[in-house]
mmCIF file of C-alpha atoms in Angstrom:
data_model
loop_
_atom_site.group_PDB
_atom_site.id
_atom_site.type_symbol
_atom_site.label_atom_id
_atom_site.label_comp_id
_atom_site.label_asym_id
_atom_site.label_seq_id
_atom_site.Cartn_x
_atom_site.Cartn_y
_atom_site.Cartn_z
ATOM 1 C CA UNK C 125 109.632 116.212 104.761
ATOM 2 C CA UNK C 126 108.865 113.680 102.059
ATOM 3 C CA UNK C 127 107.847 114.996 98.652
ATOM 4 C CA UNK C 128 107.451 113.512 95.201
ATOM 5 C CA UNK C 129 106.798 115.337 91.958
ATOM 6 C CA UNK C 130 106.061 114.044 88.486
ATOM 7 C CA UNK C 131 107.270 115.737 85.331
ATOM 8 C CA UNK C 132 106.916 115.031 81.645
ATOM 9 C CA UNK C 133 104.977 116.001 78.547
ATOM 10 C CA UNK C 134 101.354 116.974 78.818
ATOM 11 C CA UNK C 135 100.611 115.829 75.278
ATOM 12 C CA UNK C 136 101.913 112.883 73.292
ATOM 13 C CA UNK C 137 100.891 111.574 69.911
ATOM 14 C CA UNK C 138 99.619 108.057 69.306
ATOM 15 C CA UNK C 139 102.444 105.503 68.847
ATOM 16 C CA UNK C 140 104.932 107.756 70.620
ATOM 17 C CA UNK C 141 106.851 106.803 73.752
ATOM 18 C CA UNK C 142 106.018 108.556 77.021
ATOM 19 C CA UNK C 143 108.807 109.321 79.479
ATOM 20 C CA UNK C 144 107.879 110.521 82.968
ATOM 21 C CA UNK C 145 110.228 111.445 85.781
ATOM 22 C CA UNK C 146 109.462 111.230 89.485
ATOM 23 C CA UNK C 147 111.732 113.479 91.514
ATOM 24 C CA UNK C 148 111.627 112.850 95.232
ATOM 25 C CA UNK C 149 113.161 114.125 98.433
ATOM 26 C CA UNK C 150 113.091 113.258 102.112
ATOM 27 C CA UNK C 151 114.041 109.627 101.657
ATOM 28 C CA UNK C 152 116.577 107.504 99.830
ATOM 29 C CA UNK C 153 115.738 104.669 97.490
ATOM 30 C CA UNK C 154 118.772 102.835 98.862
ATOM 31 C CA UNK C 155 116.899 102.278 102.130
ATOM 32 C CA UNK C 156 115.775 98.708 102.688
ATOM 33 C CA UNK C 157 112.036 98.232 102.515
ATOM 34 C CA UNK C 158 111.296 101.168 100.235
ATOM 35 C CA UNK C 159 110.123 101.360 96.663
ATOM 36 C CA UNK C 160 108.647 103.916 94.303
ATOM 37 C CA UNK C 161 105.687 103.108 92.135
ATOM 38 C CA UNK C 162 103.629 104.581 89.323
ATOM 39 C CA UNK C 163 99.839 104.638 89.326
ATOM 40 C CA UNK C 164 97.554 106.217 86.742
ATOM 41 C CA UNK C 165 93.962 107.386 86.684
ATOM 42 C CA UNK C 166 91.997 108.014 83.485
ATOM 43 C CA UNK C 167 89.604 110.964 83.777
ATOM 44 C CA UNK C 168 86.663 110.026 85.978
ATOM 45 C CA UNK C 169 87.909 106.478 86.494
ATOM 46 C CA UNK C 170 89.650 104.390 89.138
ATOM 47 C CA UNK C 171 93.304 104.059 90.011
ATOM 48 C CA UNK C 172 95.482 101.585 88.107
ATOM 49 C CA UNK C 173 98.893 100.453 89.312
ATOM 50 C CA UNK C 174 101.610 100.316 86.647
ATOM 51 C CA UNK C 175 105.025 99.524 88.098
ATOM 52 C CA UNK C 176 107.252 99.393 91.179
ATOM 53 C CA UNK C 177 111.004 99.633 91.662
ATOM 54 C CA UNK C 178 112.497 98.527 94.976
ATOM 55 C CA UNK C 179 115.546 99.693 96.895
ATOM 56 C CA UNK C 180 117.454 96.613 95.685
ATOM 57 C CA UNK C 181 116.539 97.365 92.027
ATOM 58 C CA UNK C 182 113.938 94.588 91.895
ATOM 59 C CA UNK C 183 111.087 95.617 89.605
ATOM 60 C CA UNK C 184 107.457 94.638 89.293
ATOM 61 C CA UNK C 185 105.131 95.475 86.435
ATOM 62 C CA UNK C 186 101.445 95.193 85.784
ATOM 63 C CA UNK C 187 101.165 92.106 83.562
ATOM 64 C CA UNK C 188 98.738 93.874 81.237
ATOM 65 C CA UNK C 189 101.315 96.584 80.494
ATOM 66 C CA UNK C 190 104.583 94.755 81.022
ATOM 67 C CA UNK C 191 105.503 94.692 77.355
ATOM 68 C CA UNK C 192 105.201 98.485 77.123
ATOM 69 C CA UNK C 193 106.483 99.773 80.464
ATOM 70 C CA UNK C 194 109.976 100.164 81.917
ATOM 71 C CA UNK C 195 110.921 101.628 85.294
ATOM 72 C CA UNK C 196 114.425 102.630 86.326
ATOM 73 C CA UNK C 197 115.944 104.546 89.213
ATOM 74 C CA UNK C 198 118.794 106.966 89.660
ATOM 75 C CA UNK C 199 119.532 106.896 93.348
ATOM 76 C CA UNK C 200 122.252 109.505 93.116
ATOM 77 C CA UNK C 201 119.782 111.985 91.692
ATOM 78 C CA UNK C 202 116.686 110.768 93.584
ATOM 79 C CA UNK C 203 114.777 110.133 90.390
ATOM 80 C CA UNK C 204 112.625 107.321 89.101
ATOM 81 C CA UNK C 205 111.774 107.224 85.425
ATOM 82 C CA UNK C 206 108.843 105.469 83.758
ATOM 83 C CA UNK C 207 108.726 104.894 80.034
ATOM 84 C CA UNK C 208 105.657 103.629 78.209
ATOM 85 C CA UNK C 209 105.836 102.767 74.534
ATOM 86 C CA UNK C 210 103.179 102.778 71.837
ATOM 87 C CA UNK C 211 100.943 105.300 73.529
ATOM 88 C CA UNK C 212 97.301 105.349 72.513
ATOM 89 C CA UNK C 213 94.288 107.520 73.411
ATOM 90 C CA UNK C 214 93.201 105.059 76.130
ATOM 91 C CA UNK C 215 96.457 105.867 77.944
ATOM 92 C CA UNK C 216 95.196 109.394 78.588
ATOM 93 C CA UNK C 217 95.314 109.730 82.361
ATOM 94 C CA UNK C 218 96.786 111.495 85.337
ATOM 95 C CA UNK C 219 100.007 109.693 86.205
ATOM 96 C CA UNK C 220 101.099 109.599 89.836
ATOM 97 C CA UNK C 221 104.290 108.433 91.463
ATOM 98 C CA UNK C 222 104.210 107.360 95.090
ATOM 99 C CA UNK C 223 106.492 105.973 97.765
ATOM 100 C CA UNK C 224 105.769 102.349 98.668
ATOM 101 C CA UNK C 225 106.503 100.547 101.915
ATOM 102 C CA UNK C 226 106.832 96.790 101.846
ATOM 103 C CA UNK C 227 105.244 96.354 105.298
ATOM 104 C CA UNK C 228 101.635 96.315 104.142
ATOM 105 C CA UNK C 229 102.383 97.311 100.586
ATOM 106 C CA UNK C 230 101.009 100.782 101.079
ATOM 107 C CA UNK C 231 101.629 103.915 99.034
ATOM 108 C CA UNK C 232 102.185 106.389 101.841
ATOM 109 C CA UNK C 233 103.281 109.542 100.012
ATOM 110 C CA UNK C 234 102.069 110.641 96.590
ATOM 111 C CA UNK C 235 103.054 113.218 94.045
ATOM 112 C CA UNK C 236 100.505 115.726 92.798
ATOM 113 C CA UNK C 237 100.127 113.868 89.507
ATOM 114 C CA UNK C 238 100.622 114.937 85.918
ATOM 115 C CA UNK C 239 97.937 114.769 83.239
ATOM 116 C CA UNK C 240 99.072 113.150 80.019
ATOM 117 C CA UNK C 241 96.805 113.408 76.987
ATOM 118 C CA UNK C 242 97.327 111.143 73.996
ATOM 119 C CA UNK C 243 96.038 112.776 70.856
ATOM 120 C CA UNK C 244 97.141 113.488 67.339
ATOM 121 C CA UNK A 159 94.643 89.371 89.094
ATOM 122 C CA UNK A 160 93.044 89.829 92.505
ATOM 123 C CA UNK A 161 89.842 91.754 91.903
ATOM 124 C CA UNK A 162 88.796 94.255 94.532
ATOM 125 C CA UNK A 163 85.080 95.048 94.688
ATOM 126 C CA UNK A 164 83.812 97.978 96.720
ATOM 127 C CA UNK A 165 80.253 98.594 97.816
ATOM 128 C CA UNK A 166 78.422 100.773 97.515
ATOM 129 C CA UNK A 167 79.768 102.634 94.466
ATOM 130 C CA UNK A 168 78.366 105.821 95.936
ATOM 131 C CA UNK A 169 76.443 106.908 98.984
ATOM 132 C CA UNK A 170 74.712 109.999 100.248
ATOM 133 C CA UNK A 171 75.302 111.050 103.823
ATOM 134 C CA UNK A 172 75.179 114.030 106.127
ATOM 135 C CA UNK A 173 77.676 115.609 108.461
ATOM 136 C CA UNK A 174 77.763 113.592 111.668
ATOM 137 C CA UNK A 175 76.666 110.327 110.052
ATOM 138 C CA UNK A 176 78.453 107.044 110.597
ATOM 139 C CA UNK A 177 79.521 105.701 107.228
ATOM 140 C CA UNK A 178 80.865 102.279 106.295
ATOM 141 C CA UNK A 179 82.379 101.155 103.001
ATOM 142 C CA UNK A 180 83.004 97.522 102.173
ATOM 143 C CA UNK A 181 85.783 96.030 100.063
ATOM 144 C CA UNK A 182 85.809 92.397 98.997
ATOM 145 C CA UNK A 183 88.857 90.724 97.465
ATOM 146 C CA UNK A 184 88.737 87.875 94.968
ATOM 147 C CA UNK A 185 90.893 85.734 97.232
ATOM 148 C CA UNK A 186 92.289 85.922 100.755
ATOM 149 C CA UNK A 187 94.888 88.705 101.035
ATOM 150 C CA UNK A 188 96.010 88.477 104.651
ATOM 151 C CA UNK A 189 96.639 91.969 106.015
ATOM 152 C CA UNK A 190 97.739 93.476 102.697
ATOM 153 C CA UNK A 191 94.776 95.827 102.488
ATOM 154 C CA UNK A 192 94.993 99.604 102.430
ATOM 155 C CA UNK A 193 92.490 102.466 102.144
ATOM 156 C CA UNK A 194 92.898 105.844 100.431
ATOM 157 C CA UNK A 195 90.883 109.041 100.241
ATOM 158 C CA UNK A 196 90.846 111.147 97.115
ATOM 159 C CA UNK A 197 89.328 114.599 97.018
ATOM 160 C CA UNK A 198 88.422 116.068 93.611
ATOM 161 C CA UNK A 199 91.469 117.186 91.675
ATOM 162 C CA UNK A 200 93.859 115.900 94.321
ATOM 163 C CA UNK A 201 96.185 112.942 94.705
ATOM 164 C CA UNK A 202 95.073 109.995 96.834
ATOM 165 C CA UNK A 203 95.930 110.093 100.518
ATOM 166 C CA UNK A 204 96.698 107.009 102.600
ATOM 167 C CA UNK A 205 94.241 106.588 105.472
ATOM 168 C CA UNK A 206 94.582 103.006 106.712
ATOM 169 C CA UNK A 207 97.265 100.409 106.041
ATOM 170 C CA UNK A 208 97.508 96.760 106.943
ATOM 171 C CA UNK A 209 93.705 96.514 107.367
ATOM 172 C CA UNK A 210 93.461 98.518 110.579
ATOM 173 C CA UNK A 211 96.516 100.731 111.186
ATOM 174 C CA UNK A 212 95.854 104.452 111.068
ATOM 175 C CA UNK A 213 98.335 106.435 108.995
ATOM 176 C CA UNK A 214 100.078 109.233 110.867
ATOM 177 C CA UNK A 215 98.088 112.452 110.809
ATOM 178 C CA UNK A 216 94.778 110.811 109.896
ATOM 179 C CA UNK A 217 91.894 111.617 112.276
ATOM 180 C CA UNK A 218 90.806 108.844 114.602
ATOM 181 C CA UNK A 219 87.234 108.915 113.229
ATOM 182 C CA UNK A 220 88.608 106.712 110.431
ATOM 183 C CA UNK A 221 88.973 103.022 111.210
ATOM 184 C CA UNK A 222 89.444 99.789 109.321
ATOM 185 C CA UNK A 223 88.702 96.176 110.038
ATOM 186 C CA UNK A 224 88.312 92.860 108.332
ATOM 187 C CA UNK A 225 89.993 89.612 107.450
ATOM 188 C CA UNK A 226 90.186 87.045 104.720
ATOM 189 C CA UNK A 227 88.338 88.584 101.803
ATOM 190 C CA UNK A 228 86.033 91.105 103.510
ATOM 191 C CA UNK A 229 87.161 94.501 104.745
ATOM 192 C CA UNK A 230 85.449 97.654 105.972
ATOM 193 C CA UNK A 231 86.378 101.313 106.258
ATOM 194 C CA UNK A 232 84.278 103.238 108.776
ATOM 195 C CA UNK A 233 84.023 106.962 109.360
ATOM 196 C CA UNK A 234 82.494 107.371 112.789
ATOM 197 C CA UNK A 235 81.196 110.925 112.379
ATOM 198 C CA UNK A 236 81.371 112.353 108.878
ATOM 199 C CA UNK A 237 82.943 115.793 108.581
ATOM 200 C CA UNK A 238 82.606 118.235 105.666
ATOM 201 C CA UNK A 239 86.140 117.480 104.494
ATOM 202 C CA UNK A 240 85.347 113.733 104.293
ATOM 203 C CA UNK A 241 83.154 114.096 101.215
ATOM 204 C CA UNK A 242 85.466 112.390 98.729
ATOM 205 C CA UNK A 243 86.084 109.118 96.908
ATOM 206 C CA UNK A 244 87.569 106.198 98.806
ATOM 207 C CA UNK A 245 89.612 103.340 97.363
ATOM 208 C CA UNK A 246 90.786 100.053 98.781
ATOM 209 C CA UNK A 247 94.001 98.480 97.477
ATOM 210 C CA UNK A 248 95.639 95.083 97.909
ATOM 211 C CA UNK A 249 99.355 94.344 97.860
ATOM 212 C CA UNK A 250 99.145 90.585 98.362
ATOM 213 C CA UNK A 251 99.529 89.761 94.703
ATOM 214 C CA UNK A 252 100.859 91.132 91.452
ATOM 215 C CA UNK A 253 99.435 93.282 90.016
ATOM 216 C CA UNK A 254 98.610 95.539 92.924
ATOM 217 C CA UNK A 255 94.952 96.316 92.432
ATOM 218 C CA UNK A 256 92.538 99.001 93.572
ATOM 219 C CA UNK A 257 88.820 98.874 94.052
ATOM 220 C CA UNK A 258 86.613 100.883 91.723
ATOM 221 C CA UNK A 259 86.042 103.549 94.344
ATOM 222 C CA UNK A 260 83.196 104.668 96.588
ATOM 223 C CA UNK A 261 82.034 108.247 96.287
ATOM 224 C CA UNK A 262 80.725 109.777 99.506
ATOM 225 C CA UNK A 263 78.507 112.762 98.760
ATOM 226 C CA UNK A 264 75.941 114.959 100.415
#
């Protein structure tokens, strides 16, 4: 059974750095062809992809956020961590992590999401 | 960025209706087109990957087709649990991009 779960603060202040952890089970991020990604969704709005980390440690970032976002993996602990610097109110969103398959580039399993509010 | 444009943005339908949602990409994306369903307050769920492949566990009333820049998700007979928002997503280019969503409501 494949599961993913996001964890992190529910509230951050403007200019602070957000750190989110995706804990997963049922697969290994050492398996060829797999990746884990982060996607966010502001309240009432569409999905926005943020970052991907592949089994071989290759990383891809959304160009619009690349200067603020870092993704790393800990394969021994089955964790992927996303950090986002200089948080602002427009970053308020539900943040999801999801497993990614390189075949068609699909996100086939998703976490439940975690709502992060940016407010002073 | 490859822009993904869905139409309509919302539609009203009834149980048993055949419903189609269109997704147009800003450039050709091969078969790197996926569809997701999102119910209120829930995470997205993969329905269709690679334009037309049905994800395991997804009912066969869902189907996808298309090529080049034009793609379609069809629900052959709408069920009560299908009232949700649907998103297309491309993985041909970086960044991965989603459509703006199509809300299917009563």
